[in-house]
Coordinates of C-alpha atoms in Angstrom, one line a residue:
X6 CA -20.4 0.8 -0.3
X7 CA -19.8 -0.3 -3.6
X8 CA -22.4 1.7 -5.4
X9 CA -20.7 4.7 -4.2
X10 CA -17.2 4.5 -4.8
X11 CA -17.2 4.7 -8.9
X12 CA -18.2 8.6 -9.1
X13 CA -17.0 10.1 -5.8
X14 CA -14.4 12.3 -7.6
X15 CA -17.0 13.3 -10.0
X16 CA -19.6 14.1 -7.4
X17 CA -17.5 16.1 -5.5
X18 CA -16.4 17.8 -7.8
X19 CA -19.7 18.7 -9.8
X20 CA -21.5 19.8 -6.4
X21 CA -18.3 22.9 -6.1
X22 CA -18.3 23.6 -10.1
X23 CA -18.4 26.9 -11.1
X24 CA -19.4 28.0 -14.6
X25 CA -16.4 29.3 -16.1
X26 CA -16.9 30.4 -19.8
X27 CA -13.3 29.4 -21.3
X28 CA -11.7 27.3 -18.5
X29 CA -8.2 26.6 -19.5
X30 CA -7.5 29.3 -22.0
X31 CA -8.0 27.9 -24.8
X32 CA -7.3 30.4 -27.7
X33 CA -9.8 31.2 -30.4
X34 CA -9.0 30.2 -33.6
X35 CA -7.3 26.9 -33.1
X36 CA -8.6 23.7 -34.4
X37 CA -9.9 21.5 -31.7
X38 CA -12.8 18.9 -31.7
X39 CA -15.9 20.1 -29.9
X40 CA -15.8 16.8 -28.0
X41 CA -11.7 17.7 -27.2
X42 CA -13.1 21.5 -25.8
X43 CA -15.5 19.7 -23.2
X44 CA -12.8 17.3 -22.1
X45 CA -10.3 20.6 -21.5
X46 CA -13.0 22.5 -20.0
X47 CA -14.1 19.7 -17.8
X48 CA -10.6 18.3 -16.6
X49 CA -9.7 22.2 -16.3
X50 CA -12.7 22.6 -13.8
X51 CA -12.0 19.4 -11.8
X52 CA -8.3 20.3 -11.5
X53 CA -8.6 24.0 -10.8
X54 CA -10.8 23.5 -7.8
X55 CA -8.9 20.0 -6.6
X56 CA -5.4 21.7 -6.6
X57 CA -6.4 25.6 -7.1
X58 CA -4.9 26.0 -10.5
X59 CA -5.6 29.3 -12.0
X60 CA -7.5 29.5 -15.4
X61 CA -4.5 29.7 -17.8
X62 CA -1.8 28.3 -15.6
X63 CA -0.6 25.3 -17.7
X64 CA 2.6 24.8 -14.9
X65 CA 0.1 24.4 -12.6
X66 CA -2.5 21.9 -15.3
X67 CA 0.8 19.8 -15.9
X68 CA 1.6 18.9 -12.3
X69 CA -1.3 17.1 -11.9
X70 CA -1.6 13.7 -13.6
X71 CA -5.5 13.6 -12.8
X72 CA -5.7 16.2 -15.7
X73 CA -3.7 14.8 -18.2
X74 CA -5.5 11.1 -17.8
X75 CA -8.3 12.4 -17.8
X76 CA -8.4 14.6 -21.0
X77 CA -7.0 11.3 -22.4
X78 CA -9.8 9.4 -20.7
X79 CA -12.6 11.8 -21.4
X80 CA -11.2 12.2 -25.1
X81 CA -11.7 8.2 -25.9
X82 CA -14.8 8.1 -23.9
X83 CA -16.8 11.4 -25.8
X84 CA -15.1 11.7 -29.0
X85 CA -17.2 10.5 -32.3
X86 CA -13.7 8.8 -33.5
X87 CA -10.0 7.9 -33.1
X88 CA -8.9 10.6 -35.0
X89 CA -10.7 12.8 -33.1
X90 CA -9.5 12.0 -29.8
X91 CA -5.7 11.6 -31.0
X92 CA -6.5 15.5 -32.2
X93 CA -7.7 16.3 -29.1
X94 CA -5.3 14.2 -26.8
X95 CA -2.2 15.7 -29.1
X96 CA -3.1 19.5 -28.9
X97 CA -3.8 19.1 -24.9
X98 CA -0.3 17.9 -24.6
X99 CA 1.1 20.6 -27.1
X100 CA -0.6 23.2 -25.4
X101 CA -0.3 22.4 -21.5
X102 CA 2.9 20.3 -22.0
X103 CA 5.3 21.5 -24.7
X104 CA 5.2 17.9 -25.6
X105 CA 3.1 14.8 -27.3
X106 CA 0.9 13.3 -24.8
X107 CA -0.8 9.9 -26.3
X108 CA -2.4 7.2 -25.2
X109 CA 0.6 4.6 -25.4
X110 CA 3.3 7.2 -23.4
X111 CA 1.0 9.4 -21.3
X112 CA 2.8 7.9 -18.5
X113 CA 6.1 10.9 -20.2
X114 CA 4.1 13.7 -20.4
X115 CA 3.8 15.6 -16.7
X116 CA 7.1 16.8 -17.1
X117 CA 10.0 16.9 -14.9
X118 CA 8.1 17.5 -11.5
X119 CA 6.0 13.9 -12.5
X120 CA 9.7 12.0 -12.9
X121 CA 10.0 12.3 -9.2
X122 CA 6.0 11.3 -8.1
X123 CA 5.3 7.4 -7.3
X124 CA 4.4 5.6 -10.5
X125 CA 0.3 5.6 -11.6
X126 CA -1.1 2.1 -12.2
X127 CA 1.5 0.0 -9.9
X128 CA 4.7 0.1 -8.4
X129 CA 5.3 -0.2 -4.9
X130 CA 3.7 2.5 -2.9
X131 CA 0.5 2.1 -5.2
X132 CA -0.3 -1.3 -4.1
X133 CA 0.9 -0.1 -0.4
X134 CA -1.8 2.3 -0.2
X135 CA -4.5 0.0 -1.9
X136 CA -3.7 -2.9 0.5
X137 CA -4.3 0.0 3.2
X138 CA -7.5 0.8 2.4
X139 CA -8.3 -3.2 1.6
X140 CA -7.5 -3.5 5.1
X141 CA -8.8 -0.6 6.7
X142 CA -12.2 -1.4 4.9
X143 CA -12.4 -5.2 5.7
X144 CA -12.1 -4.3 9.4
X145 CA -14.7 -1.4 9.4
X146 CA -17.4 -1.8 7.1
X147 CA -17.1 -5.8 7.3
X148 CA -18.5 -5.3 11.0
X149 CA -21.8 -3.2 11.2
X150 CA -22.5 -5.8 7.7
X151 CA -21.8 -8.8 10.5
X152 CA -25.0 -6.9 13.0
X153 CA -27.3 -9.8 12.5
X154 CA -25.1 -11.7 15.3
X155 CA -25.7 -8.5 17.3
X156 CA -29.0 -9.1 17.1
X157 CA -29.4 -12.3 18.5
X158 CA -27.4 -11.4 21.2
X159 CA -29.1 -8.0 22.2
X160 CA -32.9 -9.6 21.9
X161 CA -31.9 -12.6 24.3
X162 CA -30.0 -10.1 26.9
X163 CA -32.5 -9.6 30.1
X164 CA -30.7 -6.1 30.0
X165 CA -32.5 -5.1 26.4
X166 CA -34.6 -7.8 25.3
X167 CA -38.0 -6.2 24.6
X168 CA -37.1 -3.4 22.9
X169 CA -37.9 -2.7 19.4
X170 CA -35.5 -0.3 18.5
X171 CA -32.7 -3.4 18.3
X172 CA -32.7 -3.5 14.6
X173 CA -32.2 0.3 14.3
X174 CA -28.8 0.1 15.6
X175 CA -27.7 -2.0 12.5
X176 CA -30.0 -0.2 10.5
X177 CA -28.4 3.3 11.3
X178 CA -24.6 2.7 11.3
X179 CA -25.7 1.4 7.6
X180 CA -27.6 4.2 6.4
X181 CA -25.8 7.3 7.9
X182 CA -22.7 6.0 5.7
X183 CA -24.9 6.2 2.6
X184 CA -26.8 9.3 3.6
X185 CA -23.5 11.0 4.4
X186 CA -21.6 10.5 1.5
X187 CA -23.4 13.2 -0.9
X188 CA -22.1 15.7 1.8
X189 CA -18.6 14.7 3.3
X190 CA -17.3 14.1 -0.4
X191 CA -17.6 17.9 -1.7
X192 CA -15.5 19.0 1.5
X193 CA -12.7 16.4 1.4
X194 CA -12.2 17.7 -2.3
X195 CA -12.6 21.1 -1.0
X196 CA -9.6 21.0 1.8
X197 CA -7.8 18.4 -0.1
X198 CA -5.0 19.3 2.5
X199 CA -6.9 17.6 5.0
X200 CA -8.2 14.5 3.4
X201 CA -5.7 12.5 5.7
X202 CA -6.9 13.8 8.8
X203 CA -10.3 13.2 8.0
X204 CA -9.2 9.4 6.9
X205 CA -8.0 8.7 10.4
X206 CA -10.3 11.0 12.2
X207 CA -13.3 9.4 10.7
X208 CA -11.6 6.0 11.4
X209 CA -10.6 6.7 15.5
X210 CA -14.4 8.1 15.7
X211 CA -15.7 4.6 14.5
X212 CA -13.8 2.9 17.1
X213 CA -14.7 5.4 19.7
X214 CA -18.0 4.3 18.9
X215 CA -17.6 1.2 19.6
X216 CA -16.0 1.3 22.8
X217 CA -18.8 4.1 24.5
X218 CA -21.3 1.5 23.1
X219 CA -19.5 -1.0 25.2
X220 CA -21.2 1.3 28.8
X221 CA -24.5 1.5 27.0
X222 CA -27.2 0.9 29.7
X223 CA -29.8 1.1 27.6
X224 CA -30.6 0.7 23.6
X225 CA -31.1 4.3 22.6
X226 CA -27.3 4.5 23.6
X227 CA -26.2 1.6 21.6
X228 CA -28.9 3.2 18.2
X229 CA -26.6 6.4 19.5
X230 CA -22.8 4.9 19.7
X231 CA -22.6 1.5 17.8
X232 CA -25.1 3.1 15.1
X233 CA -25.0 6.7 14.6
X234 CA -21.3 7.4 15.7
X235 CA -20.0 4.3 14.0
X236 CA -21.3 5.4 10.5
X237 CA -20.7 8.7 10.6
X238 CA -16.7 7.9 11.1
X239 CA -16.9 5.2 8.7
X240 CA -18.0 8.0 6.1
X241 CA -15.9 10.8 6.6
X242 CA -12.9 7.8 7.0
X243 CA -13.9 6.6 3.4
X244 CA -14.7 9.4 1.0
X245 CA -11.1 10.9 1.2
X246 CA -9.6 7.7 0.4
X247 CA -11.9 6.9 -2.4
X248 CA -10.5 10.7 -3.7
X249 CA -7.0 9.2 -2.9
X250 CA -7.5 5.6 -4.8
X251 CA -8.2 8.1 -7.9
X252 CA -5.1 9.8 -8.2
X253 CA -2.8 6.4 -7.8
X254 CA -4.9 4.3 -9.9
X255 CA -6.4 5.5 -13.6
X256 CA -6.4 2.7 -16.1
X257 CA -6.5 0.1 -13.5
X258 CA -9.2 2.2 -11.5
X259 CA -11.6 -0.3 -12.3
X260 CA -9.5 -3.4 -10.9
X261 CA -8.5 -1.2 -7.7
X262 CA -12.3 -0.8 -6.8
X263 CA -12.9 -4.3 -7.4
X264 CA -10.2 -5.2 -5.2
X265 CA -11.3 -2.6 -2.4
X266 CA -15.3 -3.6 -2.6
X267 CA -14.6 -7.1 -2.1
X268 CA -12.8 -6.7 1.0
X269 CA -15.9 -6.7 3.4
X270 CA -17.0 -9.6 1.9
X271 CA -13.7 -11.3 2.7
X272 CA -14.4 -9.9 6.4
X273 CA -17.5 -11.2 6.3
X274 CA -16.7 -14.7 6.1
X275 CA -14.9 -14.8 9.7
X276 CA -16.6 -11.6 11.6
X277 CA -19.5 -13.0 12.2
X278 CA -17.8 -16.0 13.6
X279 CA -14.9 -14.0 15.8
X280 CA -18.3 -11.5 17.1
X281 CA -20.4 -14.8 18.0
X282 CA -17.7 -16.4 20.3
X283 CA -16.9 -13.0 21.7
X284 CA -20.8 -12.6 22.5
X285 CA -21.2 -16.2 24.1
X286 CA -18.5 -16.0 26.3
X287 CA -18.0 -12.6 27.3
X288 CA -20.9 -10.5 26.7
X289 CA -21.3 -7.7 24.4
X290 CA -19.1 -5.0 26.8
X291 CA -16.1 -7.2 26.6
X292 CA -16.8 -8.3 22.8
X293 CA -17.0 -4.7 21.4
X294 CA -13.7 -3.6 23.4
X295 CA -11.9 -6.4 22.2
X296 CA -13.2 -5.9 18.4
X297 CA -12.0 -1.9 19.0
X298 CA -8.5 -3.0 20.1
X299 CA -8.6 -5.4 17.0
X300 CA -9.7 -3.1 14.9
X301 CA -7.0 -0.5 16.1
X302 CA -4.0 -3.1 16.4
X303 CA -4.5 -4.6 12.5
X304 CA -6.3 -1.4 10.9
X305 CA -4.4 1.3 12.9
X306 CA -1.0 1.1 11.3
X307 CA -3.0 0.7 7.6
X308 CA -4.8 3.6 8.3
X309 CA -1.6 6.1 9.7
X310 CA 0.7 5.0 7.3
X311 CA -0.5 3.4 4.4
X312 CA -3.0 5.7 3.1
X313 CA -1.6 8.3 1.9
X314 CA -2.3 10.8 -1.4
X315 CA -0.1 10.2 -4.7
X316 CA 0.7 14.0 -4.1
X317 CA 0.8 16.1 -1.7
X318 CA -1.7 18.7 -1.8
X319 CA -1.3 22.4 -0.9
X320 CA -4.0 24.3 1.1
X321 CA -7.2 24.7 -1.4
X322 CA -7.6 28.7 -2.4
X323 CA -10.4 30.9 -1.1
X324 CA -12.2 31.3 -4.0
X325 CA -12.7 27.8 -4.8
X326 CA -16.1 27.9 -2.9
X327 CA -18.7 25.4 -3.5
X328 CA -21.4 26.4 -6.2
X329 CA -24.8 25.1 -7.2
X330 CA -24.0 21.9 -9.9
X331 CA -24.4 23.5 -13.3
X332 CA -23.4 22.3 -16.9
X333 CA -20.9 24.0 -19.4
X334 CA -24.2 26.0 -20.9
X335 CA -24.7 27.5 -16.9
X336 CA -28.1 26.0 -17.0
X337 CA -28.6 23.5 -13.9
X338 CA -27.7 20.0 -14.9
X339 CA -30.9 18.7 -12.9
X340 CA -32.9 20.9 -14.2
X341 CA -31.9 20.4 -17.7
X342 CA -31.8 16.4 -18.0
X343 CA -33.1 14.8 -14.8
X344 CA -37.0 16.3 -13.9
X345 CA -38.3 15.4 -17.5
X346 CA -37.6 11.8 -17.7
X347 CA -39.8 9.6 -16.4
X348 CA -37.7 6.4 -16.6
X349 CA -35.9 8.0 -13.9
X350 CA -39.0 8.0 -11.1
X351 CA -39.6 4.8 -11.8
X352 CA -36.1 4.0 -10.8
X353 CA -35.9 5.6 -8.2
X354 CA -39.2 4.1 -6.8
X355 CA -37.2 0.7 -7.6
X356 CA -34.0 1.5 -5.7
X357 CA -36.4 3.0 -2.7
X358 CA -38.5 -0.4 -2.6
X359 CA -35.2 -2.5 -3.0
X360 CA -33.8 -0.7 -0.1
X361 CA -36.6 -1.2 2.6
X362 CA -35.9 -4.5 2.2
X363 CA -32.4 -5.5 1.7
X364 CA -30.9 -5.2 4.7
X365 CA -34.0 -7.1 7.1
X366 CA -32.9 -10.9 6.4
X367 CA -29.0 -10.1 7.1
X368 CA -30.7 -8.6 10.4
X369 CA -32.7 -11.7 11.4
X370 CA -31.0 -14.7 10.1
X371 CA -29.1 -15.7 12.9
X372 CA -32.6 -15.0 15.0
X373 CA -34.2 -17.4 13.0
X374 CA -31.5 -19.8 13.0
X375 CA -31.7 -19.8 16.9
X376 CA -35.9 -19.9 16.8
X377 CA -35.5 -23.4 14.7
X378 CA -32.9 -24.5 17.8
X379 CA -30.0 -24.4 15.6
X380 CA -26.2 -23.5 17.1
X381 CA -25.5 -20.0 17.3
X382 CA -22.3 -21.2 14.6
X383 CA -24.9 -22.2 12.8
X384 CA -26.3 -18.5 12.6
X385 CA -23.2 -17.2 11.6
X386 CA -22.2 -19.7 8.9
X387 CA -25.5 -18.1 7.1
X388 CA -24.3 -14.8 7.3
X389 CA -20.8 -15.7 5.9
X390 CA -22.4 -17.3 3.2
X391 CA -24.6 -14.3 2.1
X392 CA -21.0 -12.2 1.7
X393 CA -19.6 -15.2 0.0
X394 CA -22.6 -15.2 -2.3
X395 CA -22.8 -11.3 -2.2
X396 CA -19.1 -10.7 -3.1
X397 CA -19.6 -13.0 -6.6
X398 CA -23.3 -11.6 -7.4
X399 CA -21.1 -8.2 -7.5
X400 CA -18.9 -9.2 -9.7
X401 CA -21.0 -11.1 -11.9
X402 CA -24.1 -8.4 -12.2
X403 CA -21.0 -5.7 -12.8
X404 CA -20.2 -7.4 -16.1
X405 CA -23.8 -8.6 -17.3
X406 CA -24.5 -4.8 -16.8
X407 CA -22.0 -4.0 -19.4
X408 CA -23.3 -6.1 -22.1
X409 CA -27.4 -6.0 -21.5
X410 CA -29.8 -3.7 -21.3
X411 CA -29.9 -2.2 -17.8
X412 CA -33.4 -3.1 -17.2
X413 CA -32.7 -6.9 -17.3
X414 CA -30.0 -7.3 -14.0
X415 CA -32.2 -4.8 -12.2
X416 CA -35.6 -6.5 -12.4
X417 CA -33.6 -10.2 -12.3
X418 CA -32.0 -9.0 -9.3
X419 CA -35.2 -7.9 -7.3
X420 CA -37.3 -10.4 -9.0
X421 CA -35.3 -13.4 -7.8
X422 CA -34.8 -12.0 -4.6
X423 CA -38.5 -12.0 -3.7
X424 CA -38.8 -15.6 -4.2
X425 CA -36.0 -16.8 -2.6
X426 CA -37.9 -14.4 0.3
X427 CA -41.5 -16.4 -0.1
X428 CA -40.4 -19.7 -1.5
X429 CA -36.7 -20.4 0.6
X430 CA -36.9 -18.0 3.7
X431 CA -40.7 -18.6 4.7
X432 CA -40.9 -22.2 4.1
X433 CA -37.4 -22.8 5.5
X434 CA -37.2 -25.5 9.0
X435 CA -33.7 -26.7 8.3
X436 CA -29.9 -25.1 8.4
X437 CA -29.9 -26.7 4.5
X438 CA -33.2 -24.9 3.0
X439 CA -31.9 -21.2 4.7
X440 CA -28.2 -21.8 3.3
X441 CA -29.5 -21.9 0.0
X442 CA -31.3 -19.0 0.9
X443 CA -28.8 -17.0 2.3
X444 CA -26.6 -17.9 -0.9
X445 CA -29.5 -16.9 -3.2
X446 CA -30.0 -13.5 -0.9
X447 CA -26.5 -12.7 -1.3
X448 CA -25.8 -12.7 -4.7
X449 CA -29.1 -11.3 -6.5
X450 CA -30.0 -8.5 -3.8
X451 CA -26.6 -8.1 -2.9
X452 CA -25.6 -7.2 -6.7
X453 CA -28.7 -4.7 -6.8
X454 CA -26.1 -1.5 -5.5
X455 CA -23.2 -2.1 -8.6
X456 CA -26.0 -1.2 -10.6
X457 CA -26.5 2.2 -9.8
X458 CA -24.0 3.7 -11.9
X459 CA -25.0 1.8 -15.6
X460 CA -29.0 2.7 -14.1
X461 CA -27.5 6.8 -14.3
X462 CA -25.4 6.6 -17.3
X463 CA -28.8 5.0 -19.2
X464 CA -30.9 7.8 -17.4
X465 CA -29.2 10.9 -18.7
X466 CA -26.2 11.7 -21.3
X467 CA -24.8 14.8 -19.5
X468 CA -22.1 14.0 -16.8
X469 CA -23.4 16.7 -14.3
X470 CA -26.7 15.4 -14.5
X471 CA -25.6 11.7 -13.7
X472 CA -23.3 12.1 -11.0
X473 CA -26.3 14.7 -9.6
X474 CA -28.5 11.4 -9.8
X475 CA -25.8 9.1 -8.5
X476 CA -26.0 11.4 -5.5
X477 CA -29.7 11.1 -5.1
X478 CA -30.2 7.3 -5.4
X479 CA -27.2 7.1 -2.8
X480 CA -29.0 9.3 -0.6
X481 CA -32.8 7.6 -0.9
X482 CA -31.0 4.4 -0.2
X483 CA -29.7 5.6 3.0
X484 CA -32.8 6.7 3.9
X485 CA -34.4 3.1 3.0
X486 CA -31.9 1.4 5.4
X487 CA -32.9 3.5 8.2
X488 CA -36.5 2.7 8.2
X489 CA -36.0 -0.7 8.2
X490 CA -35.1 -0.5 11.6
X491 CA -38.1 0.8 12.9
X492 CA -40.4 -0.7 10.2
X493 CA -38.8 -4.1 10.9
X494 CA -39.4 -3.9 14.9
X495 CA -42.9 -3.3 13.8
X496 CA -43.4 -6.0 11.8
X497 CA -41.6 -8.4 14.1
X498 CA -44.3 -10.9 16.0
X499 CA -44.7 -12.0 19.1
X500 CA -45.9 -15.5 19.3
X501 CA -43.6 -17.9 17.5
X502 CA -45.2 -21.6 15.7
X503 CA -42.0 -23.8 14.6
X504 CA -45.0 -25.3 12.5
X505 CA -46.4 -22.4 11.1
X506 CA -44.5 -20.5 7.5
X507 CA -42.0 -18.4 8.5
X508 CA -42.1 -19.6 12.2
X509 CA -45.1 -16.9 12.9
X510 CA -43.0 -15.1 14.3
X511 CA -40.9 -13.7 11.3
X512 CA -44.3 -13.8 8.8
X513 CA -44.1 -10.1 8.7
X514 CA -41.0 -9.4 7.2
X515 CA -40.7 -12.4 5.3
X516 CA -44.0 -10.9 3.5
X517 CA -43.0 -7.2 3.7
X518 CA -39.7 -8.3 1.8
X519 CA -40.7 -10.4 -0.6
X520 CA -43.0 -8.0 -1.5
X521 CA -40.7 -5.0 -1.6
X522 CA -38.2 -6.7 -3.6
X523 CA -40.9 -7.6 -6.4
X524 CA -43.0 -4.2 -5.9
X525 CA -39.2 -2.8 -7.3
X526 CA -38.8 -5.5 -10.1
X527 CA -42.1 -4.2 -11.4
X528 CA -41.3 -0.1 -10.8
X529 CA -38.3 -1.4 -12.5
X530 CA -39.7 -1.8 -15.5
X531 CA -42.5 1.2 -15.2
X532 CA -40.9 2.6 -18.5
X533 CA -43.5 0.1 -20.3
X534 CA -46.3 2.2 -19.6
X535 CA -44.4 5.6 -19.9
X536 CA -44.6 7.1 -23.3
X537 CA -40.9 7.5 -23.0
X538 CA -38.8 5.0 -24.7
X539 CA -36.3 3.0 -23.3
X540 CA -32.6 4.3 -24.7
X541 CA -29.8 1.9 -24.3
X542 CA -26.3 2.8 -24.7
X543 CA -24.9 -0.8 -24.8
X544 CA -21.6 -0.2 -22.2
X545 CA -21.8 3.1 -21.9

């Protein structure tokens, strides 16, 4: 979920934007950087239809801290110069505040009301809530990420073996939690008020999905429960506290997401194990009731009580209704930046291609492992390695994409994962060759998602536009996951040769996925033959 997270606040928020001509009040006549005016308009916007603050009502603009940090933020970020952003930062806090807001003691200017609200950046209750949502998201997300286990299971079970909709149920709890976050994030930061109750509504769906997948009969009902059901709770559970984790956290924002993405890849490296044993000794009824009771007795409490909002929000106003994304000009952000460049088809071609692919080896790994005789340990050791490698490809891609042009992790990413598919995968008889290409898997296609945000801020220069396109690419992947299922049934062969490349059985998607992955290294860099030119922004 990683390539989500960074711009949900943004998202939402753009998707209920209404034009508003002089949001704020500034007066006319007083000296303020054009760069400081879109920072006050755009904070002003965010804030008025987060909390309901009427235009011109600074009490209201000062109780919020996600408007003063983010005038600060947005004035550092936009602003030609220092001296421009201290102007602009200095006569926000003047205005709204009665008082000097700067970037060294911003932490002073929210007036008394702030004094008495948990401290930004740290402190207790901050870390509280993050280690809540650590928690909460090692124990849901870690498991549909853990499916390839399931899939072992299911296609040896008399009771389903046969079927070819298996991999769909993997397939769909994935995707529906990327397809669904363009749409649940606009309403949890339009009834703020509820953002808790959807947090542990969406979670107490997810495990109600697992246990009515536990009396499935047949495998449309586990595509139904353990798929569908499971994803859409894990979405609607994560977006509001992704909204949350941005009021608690500004300037270590970055750090708190870092902490948060890696948790599922701590998960990873025991699931897989804890599922397996359940599996083999008990059968999948008992294993997914006992993972539901886990899941409620160590993410239950994190869940109630942890997760909470750094303020308490009052009920969002009526007129804050949700408008068609626009800029500051009224013209359509889309419209404007995103249908004429044609870097951005060839992107989004890439991050289609990437997609159709990237989720079929964590599928069949442990299949493979068991075609070549190897302990069903064995199968999950591969998948605990491929979150291992994925959690450190994340982290390592994250930063290279700050200091390199964007098209170089992208196409190294994709490129190197389609020959670990054709040179480690296919040729791979031994535990040793498909460890090192599960490692391999893990941390180049596995850093492909991180990338999505540098890939929109290269795209485009307006912030409506981007966040638009964030949305998009978020979506299309979702839809790529869901295919695979189907698509990788397809592909999946019937005879199986120990001596033949990829075991016969698995030729088809070891081809279709090595080839995906470098059909999107070369969409990737389409730009070539474009007559656009390629316009890097360093680490913007």
């Amino acid at each position: 979920m990683v390539q989500i997270a960074t711009v949900v606040l943004a998202f939402a928020s753009v998707v209920m934007a209404t034009p508003i001509a002089n949001p704020g009040g500034i007066p006319a006549g007083v000296f303020l950087p054009e760069c400081g005016k879109q920072c006050m308009r755009n904070m002003a916007t965010i804030t008025r239809h987060q909390y309901g603050c009427d235009l011109g009502d600074r009490p209201c603009y000062c109780k919020w801290d996600i408007f003063a940090f983010g005038v600060r933020d947005c004035a550092h970020q936009s602003c030609p110069n220092a001296a421009a952003a201290d102007a602009s930062i200095n006569w926000a806090a003047n205005y709204y505040f009665d008082h000097l807001l700067s970037s060294s003691d911003s932490e002073d200017a929210y007036g008394e009301e702030e004094k008495d609200l948990p401290a930004i950046d740290g402190g207790r209750q901050a870390y509280i809530f993050l280690l809540g949502t650590w928690i909460t998201e090692a124990m849901l997300w870690g498991f549909p990420l853990a499916f390839g286990v399931f899939q072992s299971y299911y296609t040896s079970d008399p009771q389903f073996a046969g079927s070819n909709a298996i991999p769909t149920i993997g397939t769909m709890a994935i995707g529906i939690s990327y397809i669904g976050m363009p749409f649940v994030n606009p309403v949890a930061l339009r009834y703020v008020e509820y953002q808790r109750h959807m947090v542990v509504g969406g979670w107490a769906l997810s495990v109600s999905g697992l246990v009515a997948a536990s009396f499935a009969t047949h495998v449309w009902q586990l595509v139904l429960f353990q798929g569908v059901l499971y994803g859409a709770g894990w979405v609607i559970c994560y977006a509001p506290f992704l909204l949350m984790l941005n009021g608690w956290f500004v300037q270590k924002r970055g750090l708190a997401y870092g902490i948060l993405f890696g948790a599922s890849g701590i998960s990873g490296l025991f699931i897989p194990f804890v599922v397996e044993a359940l599996l083999r000794r008990f059968g999948f009824r008992i294993a997914l009731r006992v993972y539901a009771i886990a899941t409620v007795v160590i993410s239950g409490p994190s869940t109630v009580f942890m997760i909470k909002p750094r303020v308490s929000a009052s009920p969002s106003p009526p007129h804050a209704s949700a408008q068609p994304t626009r800029t500051t000009s009224g013209k359509p952000a889309a419209r404007t930046e995103l249908v004429g460049n044609v870097q951005l088809y060839f992107f989004a071609l890439a991050i289609f291609l990437q997609g159709l692919g990237f989720f079929i080896p964590n599928i069949f790994l442990p299949s493979y492992a068991s075609s070549l005789s190897l302990s069903h340990a064995l199968g999950s050791t591969l998948l605990a390695l491929n979150s291992l490698a994925q959690v450190c490809g994340q982290i390592g891609f994250g930063y290279i994409s700050d200091k390199v042009n964007i098209y170089i992790p992208t196409s190294a990413s994709t490129l190197v994962s389609a020959l670990a598919i054709f040179f480690l995968w296919g040729p791979a008889k031994d535990f040793w060759r498909l460890s090192a290409f599960a490692t391999f898997w893990g941390f180049f296609s596995g850093s492909y998602s991180v990338l999505y945000t540098r890939i929109c801020s290269y795209l485009v220069e307006d912030p409506d536009a981007a966040v638009t396109l964030y949305g998009v690419f978020s979506f299309e992947r979702g839809m790529a996951n869901i295919l695979e299922g189907p698509v990788s049934a397809w592909l999946l062969g019937a005879d199986e040769n120990i001596e033949r490349y990829a075991l016969q059985k698995y030729q088809g998607l070891v081809v279709f996925t090595g080839v995906m992955m470098f059909a999107s290294a070369i969409a990737g860099v389409g730009y070539v033959s474009s007559d656009v030119k390629p316009r890097w922004r360093g680490s913007s």
